[in-house]
Amino acid sequence: MRALPTSAVRALAVGVGFVVLVGAAFAGVGAWQARDTTAPETVAPEPEPEPAPAPEPEPAPEPEPEPEPEPEPEPVEDGPQPADVTVQLLDGAGDGGAAVVAEARTTLTDAGFRIAASNNARPYDTTTIFYTVGFEEEARLVGETLGVTEINPMTDLPPERRLSDGVMVHVVLGADRR
């Protein structure tokens, strides 16, 4: 066989190369056209929201101040107090007089009076209170406690019948108490 001139071989080679090139180009274009044109959705994940900062606690309301309790009123000491009063009980009731004296003693000591003495007296029909001069208020306080209204100063008694000046109030329990 005869050899092809080099120029023909060159032309043939260029032609074959051209065909290969065009074929490759078409293959590439075909592949390019056949590709999936729907782009994958590459959605970037939404960043997780940062947790909201914890709300600052509201300041606790200040407690309302407790109202100050009203001071208790001081006891009115505008008059004598039972604990400051000395009393002598005298039995002028006769029969059953000891029980009358005991009852009066209990009533007065329960009220806070101080019993200085208990003695016998001459008979009295009505319970009477005598007071040493200067102790009329004390005698009235004892009278209120025992329910006695007959109250007299000791100066109303004759000197031989006056009672001890060392005691403020003298209660002669009479027959009306039996």
CSV table of N, CA and C in Angstrom, one decimal:
chain,number,residue,atom,x,y,z
A,1,MET,N,0.8,-1.1,0.0
A,1,MET,CA,0.0,0.0,0.0
A,1,MET,C,0.8,1.2,0.0
A,2,ARG,N,0.2,1.9,-0.5
A,2,ARG,CA,0.9,3.1,-0.7
A,2,ARG,C,0.8,4.0,0.4
A,3,ALA,N,1.6,4.7,0.7
A,3,ALA,CA,1.6,5.6,1.9
A,3,ALA,C,0.9,6.9,1.5
A,4,LEU,N,0.2,7.4,2.4
A,4,LEU,CA,-0.5,8.6,2.2
A,4,LEU,C,0.5,9.8,2.4
A,5,PRO,N,0.3,10.7,1.6
A,5,PRO,CA,1.2,11.8,1.9
A,5,PRO,C,1.0,12.4,3.3
A,6,THR,N,1.9,12.8,3.8
A,6,THR,CA,1.9,13.4,5.1
A,6,THR,C,0.9,14.5,5.2
A,7,SER,N,0.8,15.2,4.2
A,7,SER,CA,-0.2,16.3,4.3
A,7,SER,C,-1.6,15.7,4.4
A,8,ALA,N,-1.8,14.6,3.8
A,8,ALA,CA,-3.1,14.0,3.9
A,8,ALA,C,-3.3,13.4,5.2
A,9,VAL,N,-2.3,12.8,5.8
A,9,VAL,CA,-2.3,12.2,7.1
A,9,VAL,C,-2.6,13.3,8.1
A,10,ARG,N,-2.0,14.4,7.8
A,10,ARG,CA,-2.2,15.5,8.8
A,10,ARG,C,-3.6,16.0,8.6
A,11,ALA,N,-4.1,16.1,7.5
A,11,ALA,CA,-5.5,16.6,7.3
A,11,ALA,C,-6.4,15.6,7.9
A,12,LEU,N,-6.2,14.3,7.7
A,12,LEU,CA,-7.0,13.3,8.2
A,12,LEU,C,-7.0,13.4,9.8
A,13,ALA,N,-5.8,13.5,10.3
A,13,ALA,CA,-5.7,13.6,11.8
A,13,ALA,C,-6.4,14.8,12.3
A,14,VAL,N,-6.3,15.9,11.6
A,14,VAL,CA,-7.0,17.1,12.0
A,14,VAL,C,-8.5,16.8,12.0
A,15,GLY,N,-8.9,16.2,10.9
A,15,GLY,CA,-10.3,15.9,10.7
A,15,GLY,C,-10.9,15.0,11.8
A,16,VAL,N,-10.1,13.9,12.1
A,16,VAL,CA,-10.5,13.0,13.1
A,16,VAL,C,-10.5,13.7,14.5
A,17,GLY,N,-9.5,14.5,14.7
A,17,GLY,CA,-9.4,15.3,16.0
A,17,GLY,C,-10.6,16.2,16.1
A,18,PHE,N,-11.0,16.8,14.9
A,18,PHE,CA,-12.1,17.7,14.9
A,18,PHE,C,-13.4,17.0,15.2
A,19,VAL,N,-13.5,15.8,14.6
A,19,VAL,CA,-14.7,15.0,14.9
A,19,VAL,C,-14.8,14.6,16.3
A,20,VAL,N,-13.7,14.1,16.9
A,20,VAL,CA,-13.6,13.7,18.3
A,20,VAL,C,-14.0,14.9,19.2
A,21,LEU,N,-13.5,16.0,18.8
A,21,LEU,CA,-13.7,17.3,19.6
A,21,LEU,C,-15.2,17.6,19.5
A,22,VAL,N,-15.7,17.6,18.3
A,22,VAL,CA,-17.1,18.0,18.2
A,22,VAL,C,-18.0,16.9,18.9
A,23,GLY,N,-17.6,15.7,18.8
A,23,GLY,CA,-18.4,14.6,19.5
A,23,GLY,C,-18.4,14.8,21.0
A,24,ALA,N,-17.2,15.1,21.4
A,24,ALA,CA,-17.1,15.3,22.9
A,24,ALA,C,-17.8,16.5,23.3
A,25,ALA,N,-17.9,17.5,22.4
A,25,ALA,CA,-18.6,18.7,22.7
A,25,ALA,C,-20.1,18.4,22.8
A,26,PHE,N,-20.6,17.7,21.8
A,26,PHE,CA,-22.0,17.3,21.8
A,26,PHE,C,-22.3,16.4,23.0
A,27,ALA,N,-21.4,15.5,23.3
A,27,ALA,CA,-21.7,14.7,24.5
A,27,ALA,C,-21.7,15.5,25.7
A,28,GLY,N,-20.9,16.5,25.8
A,28,GLY,CA,-20.9,17.4,27.0
A,28,GLY,C,-22.1,18.2,27.0
A,29,VAL,N,-22.5,18.7,25.8
A,29,VAL,CA,-23.7,19.5,25.8
A,29,VAL,C,-24.9,18.7,26.2
A,30,GLY,N,-25.0,17.5,25.7
A,30,GLY,CA,-26.1,16.6,26.0
A,30,GLY,C,-26.1,16.3,27.5
A,31,ALA,N,-25.0,16.0,28.0
A,31,ALA,CA,-24.9,15.7,29.5
A,31,ALA,C,-25.3,16.9,30.2
A,32,TRP,N,-24.9,18.1,29.7
A,32,TRP,CA,-25.2,19.3,30.4
A,32,TRP,C,-26.7,19.5,30.4
A,33,GLN,N,-27.3,19.2,29.2
A,33,GLN,CA,-28.7,19.4,29.1
A,33,GLN,C,-29.5,18.4,29.9
A,34,ALA,N,-29.0,17.2,30.0
A,34,ALA,CA,-29.7,16.2,30.8
A,34,ALA,C,-29.6,16.3,32.3
A,35,ARG,N,-28.8,17.1,32.6
A,35,ARG,CA,-28.6,17.3,34.1
A,35,ARG,C,-29.9,17.7,34.8
A,36,ASP,N,-30.0,17.5,36.1
A,36,ASP,CA,-31.1,17.8,36.9
A,36,ASP,C,-31.0,19.3,37.1
A,37,THR,N,-32.0,20.0,36.5
A,37,THR,CA,-31.9,21.5,36.7
A,37,THR,C,-32.6,22.0,38.0
A,38,THR,N,-33.3,21.0,38.6
A,38,THR,CA,-33.8,21.5,39.9
A,38,THR,C,-32.7,21.4,40.9
A,39,ALA,N,-32.4,22.5,41.4
A,39,ALA,CA,-31.3,22.6,42.4
A,39,ALA,C,-31.7,22.0,43.7
A,40,PRO,N,-30.9,21.2,44.2
A,40,PRO,CA,-31.3,20.7,45.5
A,40,PRO,C,-31.4,21.9,46.5
A,41,GLU,N,-32.5,21.8,47.2
A,41,GLU,CA,-32.7,22.9,48.1
A,41,GLU,C,-31.8,22.7,49.3
A,42,THR,N,-30.9,23.5,49.3
A,42,THR,CA,-29.9,23.4,50.4
A,42,THR,C,-30.3,24.6,51.3
A,43,VAL,N,-31.3,24.3,52.1
A,43,VAL,CA,-31.7,25.4,53.0
A,43,VAL,C,-30.8,25.3,54.2
A,44,ALA,N,-30.2,26.3,54.4
A,44,ALA,CA,-29.4,26.3,55.6
A,44,ALA,C,-30.3,26.2,56.8
A,45,PRO,N,-30.0,25.4,57.7
A,45,PRO,CA,-30.9,25.2,58.9
A,45,PRO,C,-30.9,26.6,59.6
A,46,GLU,N,-32.2,26.9,60.0
A,46,GLU,CA,-32.4,28.1,60.7
A,46,GLU,C,-31.6,28.0,62.0
A,47,PRO,N,-30.9,29.1,62.3
A,47,PRO,CA,-30.2,29.0,63.6
A,47,PRO,C,-31.2,28.9,64.7
A,48,GLU,N,-30.9,28.0,65.6
A,48,GLU,CA,-31.8,27.9,66.8
A,48,GLU,C,-31.8,29.3,67.5
A,49,PRO,N,-33.0,29.7,67.8
A,49,PRO,CA,-33.0,31.0,68.4
A,49,PRO,C,-32.4,30.9,69.8
A,50,GLU,N,-31.7,31.9,70.1
A,50,GLU,CA,-31.1,31.9,71.5
A,50,GLU,C,-32.2,31.9,72.5
A,51,PRO,N,-32.0,31.2,73.5
A,51,PRO,CA,-33.1,31.2,74.5
A,51,PRO,C,-33.2,32.6,75.1
A,52,ALA,N,-34.5,33.0,75.2
A,52,ALA,CA,-34.7,34.4,75.7
A,52,ALA,C,-34.1,34.4,77.1
A,53,PRO,N,-33.5,35.5,77.4
A,53,PRO,CA,-32.9,35.6,78.8
A,53,PRO,C,-34.1,35.6,79.8
A,54,ALA,N,-33.8,34.9,80.9
A,54,ALA,CA,-34.8,34.8,81.9
A,54,ALA,C,-35.2,36.2,82.4
A,55,PRO,N,-36.5,36.4,82.5
A,55,PRO,CA,-36.9,37.7,82.9
A,55,PRO,C,-36.4,38.0,84.3
A,56,GLU,N,-36.0,39.2,84.5
A,56,GLU,CA,-35.5,39.6,85.8
A,56,GLU,C,-36.7,39.6,86.7
A,57,PRO,N,-36.5,38.9,87.9
A,57,PRO,CA,-37.6,38.9,88.8
A,57,PRO,C,-38.0,40.3,89.2
A,58,GLU,N,-39.4,40.4,89.3
A,58,GLU,CA,-39.9,41.7,89.7
A,58,GLU,C,-39.5,41.9,91.2
A,59,PRO,N,-39.1,43.0,91.5
A,59,PRO,CA,-38.8,43.2,93.0
A,59,PRO,C,-40.0,42.9,93.8
A,60,ALA,N,-39.8,42.2,94.9
A,60,ALA,CA,-40.9,41.9,95.8
A,60,ALA,C,-41.4,43.2,96.3
A,61,PRO,N,-42.7,43.2,96.4
A,61,PRO,CA,-43.3,44.5,97.0
A,61,PRO,C,-42.9,44.6,98.4
A,62,GLU,N,-42.5,45.8,98.8
A,62,GLU,CA,-42.1,46.0,100.2
A,62,GLU,C,-43.4,45.8,101.1
A,63,PRO,N,-43.2,45.0,102.1
A,63,PRO,CA,-44.3,44.7,103.0
A,63,PRO,C,-44.8,46.0,103.6
A,64,GLU,N,-46.1,46.2,103.7
A,64,GLU,CA,-46.6,47.3,104.4
A,64,GLU,C,-46.2,47.3,105.9
A,65,PRO,N,-45.8,48.4,106.4
A,65,PRO,CA,-45.4,48.3,107.8
A,65,PRO,C,-46.6,48.0,108.6
A,66,GLU,N,-46.4,47.1,109.6
A,66,GLU,CA,-47.5,46.7,110.5
A,66,GLU,C,-47.9,48.0,111.3
A,67,PRO,N,-49.1,48.2,111.4
A,67,PRO,CA,-49.5,49.3,112.3
A,67,PRO,C,-49.1,49.1,113.7
A,68,GLU,N,-48.6,50.2,114.2
A,68,GLU,CA,-48.1,50.1,115.6
A,68,GLU,C,-49.4,49.9,116.5
A,69,PRO,N,-49.3,48.9,117.4
A,69,PRO,CA,-50.4,48.7,118.3
A,69,PRO,C,-50.6,50.0,119.1
A,70,GLU,N,-51.9,50.2,119.3
A,70,GLU,CA,-52.2,51.4,120.2
A,70,GLU,C,-51.8,51.1,121.6
A,71,PRO,N,-51.1,52.0,122.2
A,71,PRO,CA,-50.7,51.7,123.6
A,71,PRO,C,-51.9,51.5,124.5
A,72,GLU,N,-51.7,50.5,125.3
A,72,GLU,CA,-52.8,50.3,126.3
A,72,GLU,C,-52.9,51.4,127.2
A,73,PRO,N,-54.1,51.8,127.5
A,73,PRO,CA,-54.3,53.0,128.4
A,73,PRO,C,-53.8,52.6,129.8
A,74,GLU,N,-53.1,53.6,130.3
A,74,GLU,CA,-52.6,53.4,131.7
A,74,GLU,C,-53.8,53.4,132.6
A,75,PRO,N,-53.8,52.5,133.6
A,75,PRO,CA,-54.9,52.5,134.5
A,75,PRO,C,-55.0,53.9,135.2
A,76,VAL,N,-56.3,54.4,135.2
A,76,VAL,CA,-56.5,55.7,135.9
A,76,VAL,C,-56.3,55.5,137.4
A,77,GLU,N,-55.4,56.2,137.9
A,77,GLU,CA,-55.2,56.1,139.3
A,77,GLU,C,-55.5,57.5,140.0
A,78,ASP,N,-56.7,57.9,139.7
A,78,ASP,CA,-57.1,59.2,140.2
A,78,ASP,C,-57.7,59.1,141.6
A,79,GLY,N,-57.8,57.8,142.1
A,79,GLY,CA,-58.4,57.6,143.4
A,79,GLY,C,-57.6,56.5,144.0
A,80,PRO,N,-58.0,56.1,145.2
A,80,PRO,CA,-57.2,55.1,145.9
A,80,PRO,C,-57.4,53.7,145.2
A,81,GLN,N,-56.4,52.9,145.3
A,81,GLN,CA,-56.4,51.5,144.8
A,81,GLN,C,-56.6,50.6,145.9
A,82,PRO,N,-57.3,49.5,145.7
A,82,PRO,CA,-57.6,48.5,146.8
A,82,PRO,C,-56.3,48.1,147.5
A,83,ALA,N,-55.3,47.8,146.8
A,83,ALA,CA,-54.0,47.3,147.4
A,83,ALA,C,-53.4,48.3,148.4
A,84,ASP,N,-53.8,49.5,148.3
A,84,ASP,CA,-53.3,50.5,149.2
A,84,ASP,C,-54.2,50.8,150.5
A,85,VAL,N,-55.3,50.1,150.6
A,85,VAL,CA,-56.3,50.4,151.6
A,85,VAL,C,-56.2,49.3,152.7
A,86,THR,N,-56.1,49.7,153.9
A,86,THR,CA,-56.1,48.7,155.1
A,86,THR,C,-57.5,48.8,155.7
A,87,VAL,N,-58.0,47.6,156.0
A,87,VAL,CA,-59.4,47.5,156.5
A,87,VAL,C,-59.4,46.6,157.8
A,88,GLN,N,-60.2,47.1,158.7
A,88,GLN,CA,-60.5,46.2,159.9
A,88,GLN,C,-61.9,45.8,159.8
A,89,LEU,N,-62.2,44.5,160.0
A,89,LEU,CA,-63.5,43.9,160.0
A,89,LEU,C,-64.0,43.7,161.5
A,90,LEU,N,-65.2,44.2,161.8
A,90,LEU,CA,-65.7,44.1,163.1
A,90,LEU,C,-67.0,43.3,163.1
A,91,ASP,N,-67.2,42.3,163.9
A,91,ASP,CA,-68.4,41.5,163.9
A,91,ASP,C,-69.4,42.1,164.9
A,92,GLY,N,-70.4,42.8,164.3
A,92,GLY,CA,-71.4,43.4,165.1
A,92,GLY,C,-72.8,42.7,164.7
A,93,ALA,N,-72.7,41.6,164.1
A,93,ALA,CA,-73.9,40.9,163.6
A,93,ALA,C,-74.5,40.0,164.6
A,94,GLY,N,-73.8,39.6,165.7
A,94,GLY,CA,-74.3,38.7,166.7
A,94,GLY,C,-74.2,37.3,166.2
A,95,ASP,N,-75.3,36.5,166.4
A,95,ASP,CA,-75.2,35.1,166.0
A,95,ASP,C,-75.0,34.9,164.5
A,96,GLY,N,-74.1,34.1,164.2
A,96,GLY,CA,-73.7,33.9,162.8
A,96,GLY,C,-72.8,34.9,162.2
A,97,GLY,N,-72.3,35.8,163.1
A,97,GLY,CA,-71.4,36.9,162.7
A,97,GLY,C,-70.1,36.4,162.1
A,98,ALA,N,-69.6,35.2,162.6
A,98,ALA,CA,-68.3,34.7,162.1
A,98,ALA,C,-68.4,34.4,160.6
A,99,ALA,N,-69.5,33.9,160.1
A,99,ALA,CA,-69.7,33.6,158.7
A,99,ALA,C,-69.8,34.9,157.9
A,100,VAL,N,-70.4,35.9,158.5
A,100,VAL,CA,-70.6,37.2,157.8
A,100,VAL,C,-69.2,37.8,157.7
A,101,VAL,N,-68.4,37.8,158.7
A,101,VAL,CA,-67.0,38.3,158.6
A,101,VAL,C,-66.2,37.6,157.6
A,102,ALA,N,-66.3,36.2,157.6
A,102,ALA,CA,-65.5,35.4,156.6
A,102,ALA,C,-65.9,35.8,155.2
A,103,GLU,N,-67.2,36.0,154.9
A,103,GLU,CA,-67.7,36.4,153.6
A,103,GLU,C,-67.1,37.7,153.2
A,104,ALA,N,-67.2,38.7,154.1
A,104,ALA,CA,-66.7,40.0,153.8
A,104,ALA,C,-65.2,40.0,153.6
A,105,ARG,N,-64.5,39.2,154.4
A,105,ARG,CA,-63.0,39.1,154.2
A,105,ARG,C,-62.7,38.6,152.8
A,106,THR,N,-63.4,37.5,152.4
A,106,THR,CA,-63.2,37.0,151.0
A,106,THR,C,-63.5,38.0,149.9
A,107,THR,N,-64.6,38.7,150.1
A,107,THR,CA,-64.9,39.7,149.1
A,107,THR,C,-63.9,40.8,149.0
A,108,LEU,N,-63.4,41.3,150.1
A,108,LEU,CA,-62.4,42.3,150.1
A,108,LEU,C,-61.0,41.9,149.6
A,109,THR,N,-60.6,40.7,150.1
A,109,THR,CA,-59.3,40.2,149.7
A,109,THR,C,-59.3,39.9,148.2
A,110,ASP,N,-60.4,39.3,147.7
A,110,ASP,CA,-60.4,39.1,146.3
A,110,ASP,C,-60.4,40.3,145.4
A,111,ALA,N,-60.9,41.4,146.0
A,111,ALA,CA,-60.8,42.7,145.3
A,111,ALA,C,-59.5,43.4,145.5
A,112,GLY,N,-58.6,42.9,146.3
A,112,GLY,CA,-57.3,43.4,146.5
A,112,GLY,C,-57.0,44.2,147.7
A,113,PHE,N,-58.0,44.4,148.6
A,113,PHE,CA,-57.8,45.1,149.9
A,113,PHE,C,-57.0,44.3,150.8
A,114,ARG,N,-56.3,45.1,151.8
A,114,ARG,CA,-55.5,44.4,152.8
A,114,ARG,C,-56.3,44.4,154.1
A,115,ILE,N,-56.6,43.3,154.7
A,115,ILE,CA,-57.3,43.1,155.9
A,115,ILE,C,-56.3,43.2,157.0
A,116,ALA,N,-56.4,44.3,157.9
A,116,ALA,CA,-55.5,44.5,159.0
A,116,ALA,C,-55.8,43.7,160.2
A,117,ALA,N,-57.1,43.5,160.4
A,117,ALA,CA,-57.6,42.8,161.7
A,117,ALA,C,-59.0,42.5,161.6
A,118,SER,N,-59.4,41.5,162.4
A,118,SER,CA,-60.8,41.1,162.5
A,118,SER,C,-61.1,41.1,164.0
A,119,ASN,N,-62.1,41.7,164.5
A,119,ASN,CA,-62.5,41.8,165.9
A,119,ASN,C,-64.0,41.7,166.1
A,120,ASN,N,-64.3,41.6,167.4
A,120,ASN,CA,-65.8,41.6,167.7
A,120,ASN,C,-66.1,43.1,168.0
A,121,ALA,N,-67.4,43.4,167.8
A,121,ALA,CA,-67.9,44.8,168.1
A,121,ALA,C,-69.2,44.6,168.8
A,122,ARG,N,-69.7,45.7,169.4
A,122,ARG,CA,-71.0,45.7,170.0
A,122,ARG,C,-72.0,45.5,168.9
A,123,PRO,N,-73.2,45.0,169.2
A,123,PRO,CA,-74.2,44.7,168.1
A,123,PRO,C,-74.6,46.0,167.3
A,124,TYR,N,-74.7,45.8,166.0
A,124,TYR,CA,-75.2,46.8,165.1
A,124,TYR,C,-76.3,46.3,164.3
A,125,ASP,N,-77.3,47.0,164.0
A,125,ASP,CA,-78.4,46.6,163.2
A,125,ASP,C,-78.0,46.7,161.7
A,126,THR,N,-77.4,47.8,161.4
A,126,THR,CA,-77.0,48.1,160.0
A,126,THR,C,-75.5,48.1,159.8
A,127,THR,N,-75.0,47.4,158.8
A,127,THR,CA,-73.6,47.4,158.5
A,127,THR,C,-73.2,48.9,158.2
A,128,THR,N,-72.1,49.3,158.9
A,128,THR,CA,-71.7,50.7,158.8
A,128,THR,C,-70.2,50.7,158.6
A,129,ILE,N,-69.7,51.7,157.8
A,129,ILE,CA,-68.3,51.8,157.6
A,129,ILE,C,-67.9,53.2,158.3
A,130,PHE,N,-66.8,53.1,159.1
A,130,PHE,CA,-66.2,54.2,159.7
A,130,PHE,C,-64.8,54.4,159.1
A,131,TYR,N,-64.4,55.6,158.9
A,131,TYR,CA,-63.0,55.8,158.3
A,131,TYR,C,-62.2,56.8,159.2
A,132,THR,N,-61.0,56.6,159.2
A,132,THR,CA,-60.0,57.5,159.9
A,132,THR,C,-60.0,58.7,159.0
A,133,VAL,N,-59.9,59.9,159.7
A,133,VAL,CA,-60.0,61.2,159.0
A,133,VAL,C,-58.9,61.2,158.0
A,134,GLY,N,-59.3,61.6,156.8
A,134,GLY,CA,-58.4,61.7,155.6
A,134,GLY,C,-58.5,60.5,154.7
A,135,PHE,N,-59.4,59.5,155.0
A,135,PHE,CA,-59.5,58.3,154.2
A,135,PHE,C,-60.9,58.1,153.7
A,136,GLU,N,-61.7,59.2,153.5
A,136,GLU,CA,-63.0,59.1,153.0
A,136,GLU,C,-63.1,58.3,151.7
A,137,GLU,N,-62.3,58.7,150.7
A,137,GLU,CA,-62.3,58.0,149.4
A,137,GLU,C,-62.1,56.5,149.5
A,138,GLU,N,-61.2,56.1,150.4
A,138,GLU,CA,-60.9,54.7,150.6
A,138,GLU,C,-62.1,54.0,151.2
A,139,ALA,N,-62.8,54.7,152.1
A,139,ALA,CA,-64.0,54.1,152.8
A,139,ALA,C,-65.1,54.0,151.7
A,140,ARG,N,-65.2,54.9,150.8
A,140,ARG,CA,-66.2,54.8,149.7
A,140,ARG,C,-65.9,53.6,148.8
A,141,LEU,N,-64.6,53.4,148.5
A,141,LEU,CA,-64.2,52.3,147.7
A,141,LEU,C,-64.6,51.0,148.3
A,142,VAL,N,-64.3,50.9,149.6
A,142,VAL,CA,-64.7,49.6,150.4
A,142,VAL,C,-66.2,49.5,150.4
A,143,GLY,N,-67.0,50.6,150.6
A,143,GLY,CA,-68.4,50.6,150.6
A,143,GLY,C,-69.0,50.1,149.2
A,144,GLU,N,-68.4,50.6,148.1
A,144,GLU,CA,-68.8,50.1,146.8
A,144,GLU,C,-68.6,48.6,146.6
A,145,THR,N,-67.5,48.1,147.2
A,145,THR,CA,-67.1,46.7,147.0
A,145,THR,C,-68.1,45.8,147.8
A,146,LEU,N,-68.5,46.3,149.0
A,146,LEU,CA,-69.4,45.5,149.9
A,146,LEU,C,-70.8,45.8,149.7
A,147,GLY,N,-71.1,46.9,149.0
A,147,GLY,CA,-72.5,47.3,148.8
A,147,GLY,C,-73.1,48.0,150.1
A,148,VAL,N,-72.2,48.7,150.7
A,148,VAL,CA,-72.6,49.4,152.0
A,148,VAL,C,-72.7,50.9,151.7
A,149,THR,N,-73.8,51.6,152.1
A,149,THR,CA,-73.9,53.0,151.9
A,149,THR,C,-73.8,53.8,153.1
A,150,GLU,N,-73.8,53.2,154.3
A,150,GLU,CA,-73.7,53.9,155.6
A,150,GLU,C,-72.2,54.1,155.8
A,151,ILE,N,-71.7,55.3,155.5
A,151,ILE,CA,-70.2,55.6,155.7
A,151,ILE,C,-70.1,56.9,156.5
A,152,ASN,N,-69.3,56.8,157.6
A,152,ASN,CA,-69.1,57.9,158.5
A,152,ASN,C,-67.7,58.1,158.9
A,153,PRO,N,-67.3,59.4,159.2
A,153,PRO,CA,-65.9,59.6,159.7
A,153,PRO,C,-65.9,59.1,161.2
A,154,MET,N,-64.7,58.7,161.6
A,154,MET,CA,-64.6,58.2,163.0
A,154,MET,C,-64.9,59.3,164.0
A,155,THR,N,-64.8,60.6,163.6
A,155,THR,CA,-65.1,61.7,164.5
A,155,THR,C,-66.5,61.7,165.0
A,156,ASP,N,-67.4,60.9,164.3
A,156,ASP,CA,-68.8,60.8,164.7
A,156,ASP,C,-69.0,59.9,165.9
A,157,LEU,N,-67.9,59.2,166.2
A,157,LEU,CA,-68.0,58.3,167.4
A,157,LEU,C,-67.5,59.0,168.6
A,158,PRO,N,-68.0,58.7,169.8
A,158,PRO,CA,-67.4,59.3,171.0
A,158,PRO,C,-66.0,58.8,171.2
A,159,PRO,N,-65.1,59.6,171.8
A,159,PRO,CA,-63.7,59.2,171.9
A,159,PRO,C,-63.5,57.7,172.5
A,160,GLU,N,-64.3,57.3,173.4
A,160,GLU,CA,-64.1,56.0,174.0
A,160,GLU,C,-64.5,54.9,173.0
A,161,ARG,N,-65.2,55.2,172.0
A,161,ARG,CA,-65.6,54.1,171.0
A,161,ARG,C,-64.8,54.2,169.7
A,162,ARG,N,-63.9,55.2,169.6
A,162,ARG,CA,-63.2,55.3,168.4
A,162,ARG,C,-62.3,54.1,168.2
A,163,LEU,N,-62.1,53.8,166.9
A,163,LEU,CA,-61.2,52.7,166.5
A,163,LEU,C,-59.8,53.1,166.2
A,164,SER,N,-58.9,52.2,166.0
A,164,SER,CA,-57.5,52.5,165.8
A,164,SER,C,-57.3,53.5,164.6
A,165,ASP,N,-56.5,54.5,164.9
A,165,ASP,CA,-56.2,55.4,163.8
A,165,ASP,C,-55.2,54.8,162.8
A,166,GLY,N,-54.6,53.7,163.2
A,166,GLY,CA,-53.6,53.0,162.3
A,166,GLY,C,-54.2,52.3,161.1
A,167,VAL,N,-55.5,52.2,161.1
A,167,VAL,CA,-56.2,51.5,160.0
A,167,VAL,C,-57.1,52.5,159.3
A,168,MET,N,-57.1,52.5,158.0
A,168,MET,CA,-57.9,53.5,157.2
A,168,MET,C,-59.4,53.4,157.3
A,169,VAL,N,-59.9,52.1,157.2
A,169,VAL,CA,-61.3,51.9,157.1
A,169,VAL,C,-61.7,50.8,158.0
A,170,HIS,N,-62.8,51.0,158.8
A,170,HIS,CA,-63.3,50.0,159.7
A,170,HIS,C,-64.7,49.6,159.3
A,171,VAL,N,-65.0,48.4,159.1
A,171,VAL,CA,-66.3,47.9,158.6
A,171,VAL,C,-66.9,47.1,159.8
A,172,VAL,N,-68.0,47.7,160.3
A,172,VAL,CA,-68.8,47.0,161.4
A,172,VAL,C,-69.9,46.3,160.7
A,173,LEU,N,-69.8,45.0,160.6
A,173,LEU,CA,-70.8,44.1,160.0
A,173,LEU,C,-72.0,44.0,160.9
A,174,GLY,N,-73.2,44.4,160.4
A,174,GLY,CA,-74.4,44.4,161.3
A,174,GLY,C,-75.3,43.2,161.0
A,175,ALA,N,-76.4,43.2,161.8
A,175,ALA,CA,-77.4,42.1,161.7
A,175,ALA,C,-78.0,42.0,160.3
A,176,ASP,N,-78.0,43.1,159.6
A,176,ASP,CA,-78.6,43.1,158.2
A,176,ASP,C,-77.8,42.2,157.2
A,177,ARG,N,-76.6,41.7,157.6
A,177,ARG,CA,-75.8,40.9,156.8
A,177,ARG,C,-76.1,39.4,157.0
A,178,ARG,N,-76.8,39.1,158.1
A,178,ARG,CA,-77.1,37.6,158.3
A,178,ARG,C,-78.0,37.0,157.3
